[in-house]
PDB file of C-alpha atoms in Angstrom:
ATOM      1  CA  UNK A   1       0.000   0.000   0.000  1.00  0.00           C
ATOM      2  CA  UNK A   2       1.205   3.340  -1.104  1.00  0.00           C
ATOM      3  CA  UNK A   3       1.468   5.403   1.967  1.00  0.00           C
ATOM      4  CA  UNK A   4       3.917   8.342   1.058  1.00  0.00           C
ATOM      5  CA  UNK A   5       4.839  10.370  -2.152  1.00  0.00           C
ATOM      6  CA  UNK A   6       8.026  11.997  -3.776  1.00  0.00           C
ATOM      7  CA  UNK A   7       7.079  15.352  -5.979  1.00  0.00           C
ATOM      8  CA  UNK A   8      10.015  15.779  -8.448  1.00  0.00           C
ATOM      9  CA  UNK A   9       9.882  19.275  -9.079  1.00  0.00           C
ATOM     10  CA  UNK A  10      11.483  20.465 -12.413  1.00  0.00           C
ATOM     11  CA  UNK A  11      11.235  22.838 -15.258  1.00  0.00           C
ATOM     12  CA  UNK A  12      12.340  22.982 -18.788  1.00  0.00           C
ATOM     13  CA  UNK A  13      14.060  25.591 -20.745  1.00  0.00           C
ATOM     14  CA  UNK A  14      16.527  24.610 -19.067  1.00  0.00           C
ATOM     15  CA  UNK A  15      16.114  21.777 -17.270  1.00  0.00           C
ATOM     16  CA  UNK A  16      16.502  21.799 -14.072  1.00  0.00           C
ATOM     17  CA  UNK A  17      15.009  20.107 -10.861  1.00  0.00           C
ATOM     18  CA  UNK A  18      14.042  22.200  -7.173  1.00  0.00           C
ATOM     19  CA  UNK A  19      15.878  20.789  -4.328  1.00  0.00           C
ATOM     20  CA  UNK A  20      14.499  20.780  -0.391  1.00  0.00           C
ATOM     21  CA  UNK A  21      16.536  21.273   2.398  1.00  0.00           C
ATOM     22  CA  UNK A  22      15.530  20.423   5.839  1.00  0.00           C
ATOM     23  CA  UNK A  23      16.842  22.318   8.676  1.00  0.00           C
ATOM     24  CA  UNK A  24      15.752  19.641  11.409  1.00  0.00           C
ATOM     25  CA  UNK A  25      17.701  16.866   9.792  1.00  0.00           C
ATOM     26  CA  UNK A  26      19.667  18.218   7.590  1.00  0.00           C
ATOM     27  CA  UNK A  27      18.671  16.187   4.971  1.00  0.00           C
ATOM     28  CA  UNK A  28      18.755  17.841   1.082  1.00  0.00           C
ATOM     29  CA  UNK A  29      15.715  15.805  -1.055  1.00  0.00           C
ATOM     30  CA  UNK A  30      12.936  16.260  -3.458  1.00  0.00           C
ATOM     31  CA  UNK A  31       9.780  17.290  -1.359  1.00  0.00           C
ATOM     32  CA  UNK A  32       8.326  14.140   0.223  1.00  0.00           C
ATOM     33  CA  UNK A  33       5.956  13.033   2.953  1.00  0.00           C
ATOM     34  CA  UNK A  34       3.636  10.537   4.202  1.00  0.00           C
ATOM     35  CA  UNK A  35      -0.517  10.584   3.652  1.00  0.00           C
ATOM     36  CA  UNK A  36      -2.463  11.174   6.398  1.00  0.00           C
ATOM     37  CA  UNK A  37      -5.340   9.380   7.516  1.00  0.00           C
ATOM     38  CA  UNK A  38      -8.325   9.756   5.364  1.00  0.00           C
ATOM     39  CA  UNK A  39      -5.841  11.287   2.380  1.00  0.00           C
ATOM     40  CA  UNK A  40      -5.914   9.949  -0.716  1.00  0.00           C
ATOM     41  CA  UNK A  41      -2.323   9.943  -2.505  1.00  0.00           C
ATOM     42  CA  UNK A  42      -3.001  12.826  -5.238  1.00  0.00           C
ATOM     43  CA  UNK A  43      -4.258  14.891  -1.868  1.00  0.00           C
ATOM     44  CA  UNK A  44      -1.007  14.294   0.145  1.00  0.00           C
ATOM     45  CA  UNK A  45       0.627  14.882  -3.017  1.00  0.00           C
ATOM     46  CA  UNK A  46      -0.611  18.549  -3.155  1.00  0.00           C
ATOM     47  CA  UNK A  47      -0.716  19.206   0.232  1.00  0.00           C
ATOM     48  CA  UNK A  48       3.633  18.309   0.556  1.00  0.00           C
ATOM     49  CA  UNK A  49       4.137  20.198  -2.463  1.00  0.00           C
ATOM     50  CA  UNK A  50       2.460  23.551  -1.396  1.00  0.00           C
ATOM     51  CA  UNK A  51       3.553  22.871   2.088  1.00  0.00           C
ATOM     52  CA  UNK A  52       7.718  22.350   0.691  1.00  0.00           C
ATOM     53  CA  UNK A  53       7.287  24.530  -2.302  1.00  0.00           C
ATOM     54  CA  UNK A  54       4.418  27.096  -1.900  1.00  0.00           C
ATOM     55  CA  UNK A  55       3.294  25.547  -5.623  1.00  0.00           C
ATOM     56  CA  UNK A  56      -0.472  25.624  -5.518  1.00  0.00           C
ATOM     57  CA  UNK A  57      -2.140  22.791  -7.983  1.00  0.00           C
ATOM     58  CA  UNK A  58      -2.865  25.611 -10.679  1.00  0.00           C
ATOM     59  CA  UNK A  59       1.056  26.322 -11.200  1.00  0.00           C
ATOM     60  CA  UNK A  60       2.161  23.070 -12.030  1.00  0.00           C
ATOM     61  CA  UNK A  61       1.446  19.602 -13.976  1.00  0.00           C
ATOM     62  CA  UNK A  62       1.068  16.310 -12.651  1.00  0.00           C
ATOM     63  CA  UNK A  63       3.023  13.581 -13.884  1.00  0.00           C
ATOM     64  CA  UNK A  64       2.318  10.172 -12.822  1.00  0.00           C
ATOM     65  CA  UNK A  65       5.123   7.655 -12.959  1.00  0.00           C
ATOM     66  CA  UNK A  66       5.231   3.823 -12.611  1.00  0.00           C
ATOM     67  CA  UNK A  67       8.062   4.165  -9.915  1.00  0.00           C
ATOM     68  CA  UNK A  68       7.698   3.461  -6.557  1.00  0.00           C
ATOM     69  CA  UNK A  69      10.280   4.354  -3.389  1.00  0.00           C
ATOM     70  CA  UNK A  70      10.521   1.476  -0.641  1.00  0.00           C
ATOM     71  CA  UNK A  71      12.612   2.213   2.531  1.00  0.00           C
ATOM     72  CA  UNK A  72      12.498   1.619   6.341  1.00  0.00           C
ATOM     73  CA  UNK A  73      13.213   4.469   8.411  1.00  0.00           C
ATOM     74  CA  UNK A  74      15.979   3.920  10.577  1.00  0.00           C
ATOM     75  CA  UNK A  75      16.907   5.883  14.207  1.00  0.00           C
ATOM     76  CA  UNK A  76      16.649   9.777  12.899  1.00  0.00           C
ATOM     77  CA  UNK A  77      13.053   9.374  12.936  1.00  0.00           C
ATOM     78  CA  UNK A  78      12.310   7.662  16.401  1.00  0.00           C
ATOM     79  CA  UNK A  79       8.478   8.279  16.364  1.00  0.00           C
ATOM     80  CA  UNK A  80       8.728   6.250  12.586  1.00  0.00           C
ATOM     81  CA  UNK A  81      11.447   3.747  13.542  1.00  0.00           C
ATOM     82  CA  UNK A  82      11.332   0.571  11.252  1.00  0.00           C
ATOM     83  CA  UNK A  83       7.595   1.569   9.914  1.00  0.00           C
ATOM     84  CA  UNK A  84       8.010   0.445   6.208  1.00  0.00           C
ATOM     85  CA  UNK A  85       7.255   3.072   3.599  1.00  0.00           C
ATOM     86  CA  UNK A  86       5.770   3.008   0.152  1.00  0.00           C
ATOM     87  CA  UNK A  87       6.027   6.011  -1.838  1.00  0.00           C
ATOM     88  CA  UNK A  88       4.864   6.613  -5.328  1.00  0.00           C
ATOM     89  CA  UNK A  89       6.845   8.740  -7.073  1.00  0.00           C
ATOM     90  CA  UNK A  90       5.508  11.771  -9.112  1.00  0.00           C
ATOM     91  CA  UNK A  91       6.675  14.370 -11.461  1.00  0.00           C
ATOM     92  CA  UNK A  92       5.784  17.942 -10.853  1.00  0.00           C
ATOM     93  CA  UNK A  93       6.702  20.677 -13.935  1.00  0.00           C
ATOM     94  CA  UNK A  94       6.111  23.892 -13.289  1.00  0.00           C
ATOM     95  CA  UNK A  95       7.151  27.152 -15.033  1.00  0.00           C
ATOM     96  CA  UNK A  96       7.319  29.348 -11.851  1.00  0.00           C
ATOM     97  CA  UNK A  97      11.162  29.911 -10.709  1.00  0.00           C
ATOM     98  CA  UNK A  98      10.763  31.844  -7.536  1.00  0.00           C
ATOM     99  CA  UNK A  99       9.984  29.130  -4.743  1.00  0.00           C
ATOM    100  CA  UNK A 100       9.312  29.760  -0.863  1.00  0.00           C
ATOM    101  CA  UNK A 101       8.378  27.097   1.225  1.00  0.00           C
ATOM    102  CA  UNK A 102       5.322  27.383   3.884  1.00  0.00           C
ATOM    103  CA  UNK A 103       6.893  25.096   5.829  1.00  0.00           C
ATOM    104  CA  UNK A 104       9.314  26.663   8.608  1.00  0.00           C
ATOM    105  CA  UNK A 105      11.058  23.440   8.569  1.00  0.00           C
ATOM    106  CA  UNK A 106      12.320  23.353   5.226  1.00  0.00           C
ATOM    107  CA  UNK A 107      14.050  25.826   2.435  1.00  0.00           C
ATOM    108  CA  UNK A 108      13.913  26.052  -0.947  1.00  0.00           C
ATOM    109  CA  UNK A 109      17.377  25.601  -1.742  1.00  0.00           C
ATOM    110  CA  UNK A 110      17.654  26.184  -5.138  1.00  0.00           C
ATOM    111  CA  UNK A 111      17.281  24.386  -8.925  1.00  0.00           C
ATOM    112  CA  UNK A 112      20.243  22.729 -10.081  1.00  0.00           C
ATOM    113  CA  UNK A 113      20.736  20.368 -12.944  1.00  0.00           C
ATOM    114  CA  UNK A 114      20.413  16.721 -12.817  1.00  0.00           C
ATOM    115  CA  UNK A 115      24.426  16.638 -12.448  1.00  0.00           C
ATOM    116  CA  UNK A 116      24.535  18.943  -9.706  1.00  0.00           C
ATOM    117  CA  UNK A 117      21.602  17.713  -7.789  1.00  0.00           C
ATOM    118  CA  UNK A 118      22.947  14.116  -7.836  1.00  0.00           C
ATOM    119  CA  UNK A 119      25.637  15.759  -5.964  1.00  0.00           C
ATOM    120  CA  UNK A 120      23.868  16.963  -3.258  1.00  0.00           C
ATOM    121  CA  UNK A 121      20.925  14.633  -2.578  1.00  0.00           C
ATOM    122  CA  UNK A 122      21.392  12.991   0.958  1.00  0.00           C
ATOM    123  CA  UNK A 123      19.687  10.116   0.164  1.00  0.00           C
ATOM    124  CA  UNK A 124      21.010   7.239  -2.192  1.00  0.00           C
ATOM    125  CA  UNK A 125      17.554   6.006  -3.461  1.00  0.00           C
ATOM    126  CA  UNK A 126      16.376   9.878  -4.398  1.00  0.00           C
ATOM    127  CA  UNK A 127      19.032   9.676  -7.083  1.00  0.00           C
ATOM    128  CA  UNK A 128      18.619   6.391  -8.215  1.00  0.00           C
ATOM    129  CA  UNK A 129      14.761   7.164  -8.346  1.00  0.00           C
ATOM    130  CA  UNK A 130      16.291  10.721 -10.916  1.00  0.00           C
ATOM    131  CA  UNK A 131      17.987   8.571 -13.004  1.00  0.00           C
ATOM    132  CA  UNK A 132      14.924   6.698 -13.415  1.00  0.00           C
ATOM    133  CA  UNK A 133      12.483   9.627 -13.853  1.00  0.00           C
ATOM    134  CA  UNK A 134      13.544  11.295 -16.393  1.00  0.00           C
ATOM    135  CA  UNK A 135      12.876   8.945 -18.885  1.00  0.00           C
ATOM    136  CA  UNK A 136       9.244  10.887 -18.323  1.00  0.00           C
ATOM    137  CA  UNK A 137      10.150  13.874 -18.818  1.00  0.00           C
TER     138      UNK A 137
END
């Protein structure tokens, strides 16, 4: 059962993908999250990316992918230690540049090219799940 999402974020012209940073962990990603109860996964969907991105679902494009992200979450998330996650991966184009999150945990940090962002993603899996995506772009 799907119970989390990844929103790629990227636009064209050139292209170029938004990357998250999280002050609490520290972790740099591609805005994620789980559903919450009652939520289907196109409304968690929305709700992370406005939340991480301050995109609201009139300034962007859905892009449904086949891909799926499978992990266990290990000891930096005590409340969520060894719940198993499912989430379906999305891709999210949008032509607006200038990005502020709502959420006081996290910061836009910026839109870097699939060669720099593979640099700076924390987590392995986020860039195995680029290299993967873009074949829908």
């Amino acid at each position: 059962m799907v119970n989390g999402i990844i929103g790629i974020v990227f636009t064209r012209e050139p292209l170029k993908f938004l990357l998250i940073h999280n002050y609490r962990s520290g972790n740099k990603s591609f805005p994620a999250g789980g559903r919450e109860e009652n939520e289907t996964v196109e409304e968690a969907l929305k709700r992370e990316i406005e939340e991480e991105t301050g995109l609201l679902p009139n300034e962007y494009k859905i892009i449904t992918t086949p891909l799926m992200n499978k992990f266990v979450y290990n000891r930096r998330k005590a409340e969520r230690f060894s719940q198993e996650t499912v989430q379906q991966v999305f891709l999210i184009e949008t032509k607006k540049k200038n990005l502020v999150s709502k959420d006081s945990d996290n910061k836009v940090e910026g839109w870097f090219t699939k060669e720099e962002i593979l640099k700076q993603l924390t987590f392995e899996d986020h860039k195995d799940i680029l290299n993967k995506v873009v074949q829908y772009i």
